[in-house]
mmCIF file of C-alpha atoms in Angstrom:
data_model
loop_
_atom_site.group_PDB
_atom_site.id
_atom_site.type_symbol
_atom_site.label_atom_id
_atom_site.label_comp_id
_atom_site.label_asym_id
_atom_site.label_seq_id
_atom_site.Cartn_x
_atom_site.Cartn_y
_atom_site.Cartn_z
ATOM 1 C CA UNK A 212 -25.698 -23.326 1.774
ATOM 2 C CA UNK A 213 -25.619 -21.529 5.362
ATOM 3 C CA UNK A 214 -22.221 -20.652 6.471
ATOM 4 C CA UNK A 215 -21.366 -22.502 9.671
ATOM 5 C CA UNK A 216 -19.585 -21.430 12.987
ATOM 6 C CA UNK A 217 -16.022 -22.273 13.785
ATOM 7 C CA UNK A 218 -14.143 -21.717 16.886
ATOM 8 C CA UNK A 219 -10.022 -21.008 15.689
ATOM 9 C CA UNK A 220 -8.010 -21.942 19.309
ATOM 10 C CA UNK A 221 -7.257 -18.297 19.779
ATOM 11 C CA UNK A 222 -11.429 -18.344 20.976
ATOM 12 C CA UNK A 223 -11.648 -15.984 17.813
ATOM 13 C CA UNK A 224 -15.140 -16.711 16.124
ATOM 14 C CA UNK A 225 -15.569 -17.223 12.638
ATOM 15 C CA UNK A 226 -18.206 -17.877 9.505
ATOM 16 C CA UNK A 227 -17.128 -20.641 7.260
ATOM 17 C CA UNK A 228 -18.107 -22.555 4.009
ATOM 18 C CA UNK A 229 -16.576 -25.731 3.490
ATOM 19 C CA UNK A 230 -17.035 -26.361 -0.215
ATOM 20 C CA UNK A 231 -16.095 -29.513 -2.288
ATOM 21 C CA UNK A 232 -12.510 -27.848 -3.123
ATOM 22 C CA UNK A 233 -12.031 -24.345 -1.525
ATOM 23 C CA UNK A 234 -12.386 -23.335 1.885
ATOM 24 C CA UNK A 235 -14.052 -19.351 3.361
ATOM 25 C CA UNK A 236 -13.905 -18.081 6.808
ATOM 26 C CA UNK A 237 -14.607 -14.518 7.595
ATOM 27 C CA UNK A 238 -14.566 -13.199 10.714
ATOM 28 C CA UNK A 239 -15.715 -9.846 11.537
ATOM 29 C CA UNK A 240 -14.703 -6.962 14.326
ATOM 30 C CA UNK A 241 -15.502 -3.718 14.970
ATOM 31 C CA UNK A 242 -11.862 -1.609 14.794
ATOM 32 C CA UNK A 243 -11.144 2.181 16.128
ATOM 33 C CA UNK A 244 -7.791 2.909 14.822
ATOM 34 C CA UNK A 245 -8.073 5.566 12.749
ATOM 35 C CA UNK A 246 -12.568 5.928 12.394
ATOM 36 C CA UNK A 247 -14.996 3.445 13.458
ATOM 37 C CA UNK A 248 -15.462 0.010 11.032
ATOM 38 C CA UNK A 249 -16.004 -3.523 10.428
ATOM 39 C CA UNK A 250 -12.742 -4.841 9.905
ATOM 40 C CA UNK A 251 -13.869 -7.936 7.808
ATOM 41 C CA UNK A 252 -10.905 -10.735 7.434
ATOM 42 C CA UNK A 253 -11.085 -13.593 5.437
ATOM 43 C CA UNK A 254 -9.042 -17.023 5.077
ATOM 44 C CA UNK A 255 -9.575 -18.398 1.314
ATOM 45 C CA UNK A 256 -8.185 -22.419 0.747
ATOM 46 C CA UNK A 257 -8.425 -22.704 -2.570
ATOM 47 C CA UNK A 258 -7.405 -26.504 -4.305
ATOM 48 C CA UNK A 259 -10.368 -25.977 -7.276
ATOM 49 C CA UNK A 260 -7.667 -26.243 -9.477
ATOM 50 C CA UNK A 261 -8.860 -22.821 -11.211
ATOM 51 C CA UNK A 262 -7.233 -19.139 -9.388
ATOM 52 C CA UNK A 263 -9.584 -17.578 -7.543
ATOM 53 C CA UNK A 264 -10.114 -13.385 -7.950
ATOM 54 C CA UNK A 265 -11.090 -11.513 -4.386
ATOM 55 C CA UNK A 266 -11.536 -8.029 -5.078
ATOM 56 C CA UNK A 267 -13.377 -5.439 -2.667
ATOM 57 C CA UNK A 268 -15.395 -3.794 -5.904
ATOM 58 C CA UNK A 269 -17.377 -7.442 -6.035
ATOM 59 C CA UNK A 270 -18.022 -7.372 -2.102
ATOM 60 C CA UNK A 271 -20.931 -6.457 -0.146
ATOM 61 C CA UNK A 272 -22.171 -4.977 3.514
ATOM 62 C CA UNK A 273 -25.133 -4.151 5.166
ATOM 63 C CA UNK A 274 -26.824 -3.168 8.492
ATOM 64 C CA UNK A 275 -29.836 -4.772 9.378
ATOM 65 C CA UNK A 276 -31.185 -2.733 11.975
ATOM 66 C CA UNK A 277 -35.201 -3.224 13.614
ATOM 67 C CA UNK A 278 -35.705 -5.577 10.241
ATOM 68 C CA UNK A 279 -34.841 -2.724 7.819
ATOM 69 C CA UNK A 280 -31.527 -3.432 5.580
ATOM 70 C CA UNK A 281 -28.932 -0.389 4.953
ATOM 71 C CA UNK A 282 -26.045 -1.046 2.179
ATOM 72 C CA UNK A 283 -22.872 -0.438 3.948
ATOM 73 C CA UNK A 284 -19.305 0.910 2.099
ATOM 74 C CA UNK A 285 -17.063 -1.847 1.349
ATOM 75 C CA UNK A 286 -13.848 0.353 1.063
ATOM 76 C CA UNK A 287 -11.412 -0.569 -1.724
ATOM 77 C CA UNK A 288 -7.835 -0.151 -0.163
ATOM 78 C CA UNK A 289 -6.952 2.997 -1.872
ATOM 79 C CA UNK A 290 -10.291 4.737 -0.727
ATOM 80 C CA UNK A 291 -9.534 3.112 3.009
ATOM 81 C CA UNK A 292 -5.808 4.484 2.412
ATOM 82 C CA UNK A 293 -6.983 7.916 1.644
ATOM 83 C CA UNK A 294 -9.958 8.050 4.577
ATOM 84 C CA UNK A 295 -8.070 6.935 7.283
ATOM 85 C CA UNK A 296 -4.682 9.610 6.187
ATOM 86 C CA UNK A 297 -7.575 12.200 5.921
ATOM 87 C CA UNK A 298 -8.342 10.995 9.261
ATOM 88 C CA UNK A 299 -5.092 11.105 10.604
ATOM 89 C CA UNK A 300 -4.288 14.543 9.354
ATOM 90 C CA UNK A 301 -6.845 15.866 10.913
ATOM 91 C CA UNK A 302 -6.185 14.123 14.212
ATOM 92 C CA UNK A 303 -2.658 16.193 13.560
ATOM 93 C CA UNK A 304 -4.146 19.297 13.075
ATOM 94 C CA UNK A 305 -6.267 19.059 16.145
ATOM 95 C CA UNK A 306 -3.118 18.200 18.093
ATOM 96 C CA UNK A 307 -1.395 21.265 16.508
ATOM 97 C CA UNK A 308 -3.879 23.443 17.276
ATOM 98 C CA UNK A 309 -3.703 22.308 21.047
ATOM 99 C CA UNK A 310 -0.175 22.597 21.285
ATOM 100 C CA UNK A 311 -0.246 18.980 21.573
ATOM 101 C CA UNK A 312 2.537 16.644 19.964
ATOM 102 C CA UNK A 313 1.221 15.080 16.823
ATOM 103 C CA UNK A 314 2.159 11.245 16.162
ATOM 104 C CA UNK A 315 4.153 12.200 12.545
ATOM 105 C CA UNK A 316 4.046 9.867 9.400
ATOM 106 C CA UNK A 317 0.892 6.961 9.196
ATOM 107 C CA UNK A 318 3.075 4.356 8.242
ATOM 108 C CA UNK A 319 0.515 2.091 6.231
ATOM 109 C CA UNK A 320 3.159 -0.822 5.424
ATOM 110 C CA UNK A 321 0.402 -3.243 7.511
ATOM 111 C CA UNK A 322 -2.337 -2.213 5.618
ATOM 112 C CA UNK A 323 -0.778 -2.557 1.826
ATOM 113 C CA UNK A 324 0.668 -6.424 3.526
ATOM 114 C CA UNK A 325 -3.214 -7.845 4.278
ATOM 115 C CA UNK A 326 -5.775 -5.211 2.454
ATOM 116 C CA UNK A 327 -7.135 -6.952 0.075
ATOM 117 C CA UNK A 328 -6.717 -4.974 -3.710
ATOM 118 C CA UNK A 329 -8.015 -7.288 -6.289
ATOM 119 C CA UNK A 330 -5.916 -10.658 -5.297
ATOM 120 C CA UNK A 331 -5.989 -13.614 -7.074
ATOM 121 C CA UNK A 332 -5.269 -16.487 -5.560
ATOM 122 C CA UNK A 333 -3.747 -19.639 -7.082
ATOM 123 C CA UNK A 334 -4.713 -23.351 -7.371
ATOM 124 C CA UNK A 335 -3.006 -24.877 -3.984
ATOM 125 C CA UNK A 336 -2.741 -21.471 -2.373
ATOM 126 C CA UNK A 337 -3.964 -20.172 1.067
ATOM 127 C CA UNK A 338 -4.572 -16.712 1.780
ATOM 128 C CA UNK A 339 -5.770 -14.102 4.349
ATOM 129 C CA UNK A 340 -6.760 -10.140 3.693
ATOM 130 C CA UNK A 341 -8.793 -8.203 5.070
ATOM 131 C CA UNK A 342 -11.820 -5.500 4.203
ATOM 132 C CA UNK A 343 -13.101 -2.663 6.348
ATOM 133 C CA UNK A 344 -16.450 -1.429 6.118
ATOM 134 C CA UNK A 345 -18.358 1.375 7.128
ATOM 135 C CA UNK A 346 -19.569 1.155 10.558
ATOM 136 C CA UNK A 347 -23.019 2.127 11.163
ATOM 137 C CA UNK A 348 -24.635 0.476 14.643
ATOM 138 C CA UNK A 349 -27.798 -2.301 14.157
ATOM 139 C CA UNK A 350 -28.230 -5.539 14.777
ATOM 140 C CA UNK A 351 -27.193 -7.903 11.775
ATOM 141 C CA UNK A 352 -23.995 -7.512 9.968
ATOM 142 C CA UNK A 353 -24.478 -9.116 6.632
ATOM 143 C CA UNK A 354 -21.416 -9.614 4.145
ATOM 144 C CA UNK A 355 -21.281 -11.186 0.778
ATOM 145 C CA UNK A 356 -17.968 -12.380 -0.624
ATOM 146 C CA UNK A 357 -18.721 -13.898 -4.927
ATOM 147 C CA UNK A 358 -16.334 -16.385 -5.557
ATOM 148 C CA UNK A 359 -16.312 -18.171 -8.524
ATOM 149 C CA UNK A 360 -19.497 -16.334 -9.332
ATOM 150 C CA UNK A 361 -21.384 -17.675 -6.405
ATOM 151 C CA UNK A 362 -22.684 -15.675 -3.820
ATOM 152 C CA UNK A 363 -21.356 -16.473 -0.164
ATOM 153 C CA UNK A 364 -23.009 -14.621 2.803
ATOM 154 C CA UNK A 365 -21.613 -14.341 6.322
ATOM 155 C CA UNK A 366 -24.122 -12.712 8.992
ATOM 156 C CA UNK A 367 -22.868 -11.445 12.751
ATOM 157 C CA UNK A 368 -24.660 -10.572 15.711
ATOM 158 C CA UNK A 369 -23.124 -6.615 15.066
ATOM 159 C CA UNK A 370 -24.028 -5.733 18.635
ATOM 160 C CA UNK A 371 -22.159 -8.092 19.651
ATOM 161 C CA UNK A 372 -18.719 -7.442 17.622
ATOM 162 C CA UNK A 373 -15.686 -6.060 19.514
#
């Protein structure tokens, strides 16, 4: 199976598998909030008639970059909590030390509502989370996603990822 391109009417581009009773897109992007990464989002349809466990610890990135493959951090969404408040404390400190104004509290109410932390998702449910992943630049973003024990990958054009 090769995942196939979709088109969602926002003009957002996605990978998807169409299988006989679950449906995967993932769609990745390159996002600068707090660090540099591959946000990674995915959209599972599941009607198997089994639940279906997504967890971060049975995902997997790389880089391919001039044909040579790099394994990429798949952060679990404490580790991403803790980086990105490390990050943001010292983005504070910085300020501090500038005599700028620092922005306060990182409010991470988003990121527990869609980071994906070992969900299972029921028979006749639909569901979208998202992953980020270590950035490093190349040329081929490759993500696997097991589901069901089956292996699903998703490659991008990762120069081309915004």
């Amino acid at each position: 199976l090769t995942a196939q391109d979709y088109t969602d009417p926002d003009g957002n581009a996605w990978k998807a598998y169409a299988l006989c009773n679950a449906q995967i897109l993932v769609r990745a992007q390159v996002d600068t909030y707090l660090g540099k990464y591959y946000n990674i989002q995915i959209i599972l349809c599941n009607e198997t008639g089994y639940p279906i466990s997504i967890d971060p610890l049975q995902m997997y990135a790389s880089i391919i970059k001039k044909g040579k493959e790099t394994p990429l951090k798949v952060y679990d969404h404490d580790s991403y909590v803790k980086a990105i408040k490390a990050k943001h404390n010292a983005n504070n400190f910085g300020a501090a030390l500038l005599g700028g104004s620092t922005s306060g509290h990182l409010d991470t109410k988003s990121i527990d509502k869609f980071y994906i932390d070992n969900k299972e998702v029921a028979n006749g449910e639909q569901f979208l989370g998202m992953v980020n992943v270590e950035h490093k630049s190349g040329d081929t973003l490759v993500f696997k996603l097991f589901v069901l024990g089956t292996e699903y990958t998703f490659e991008f054009d990762a120069k081309s990822l915004k």
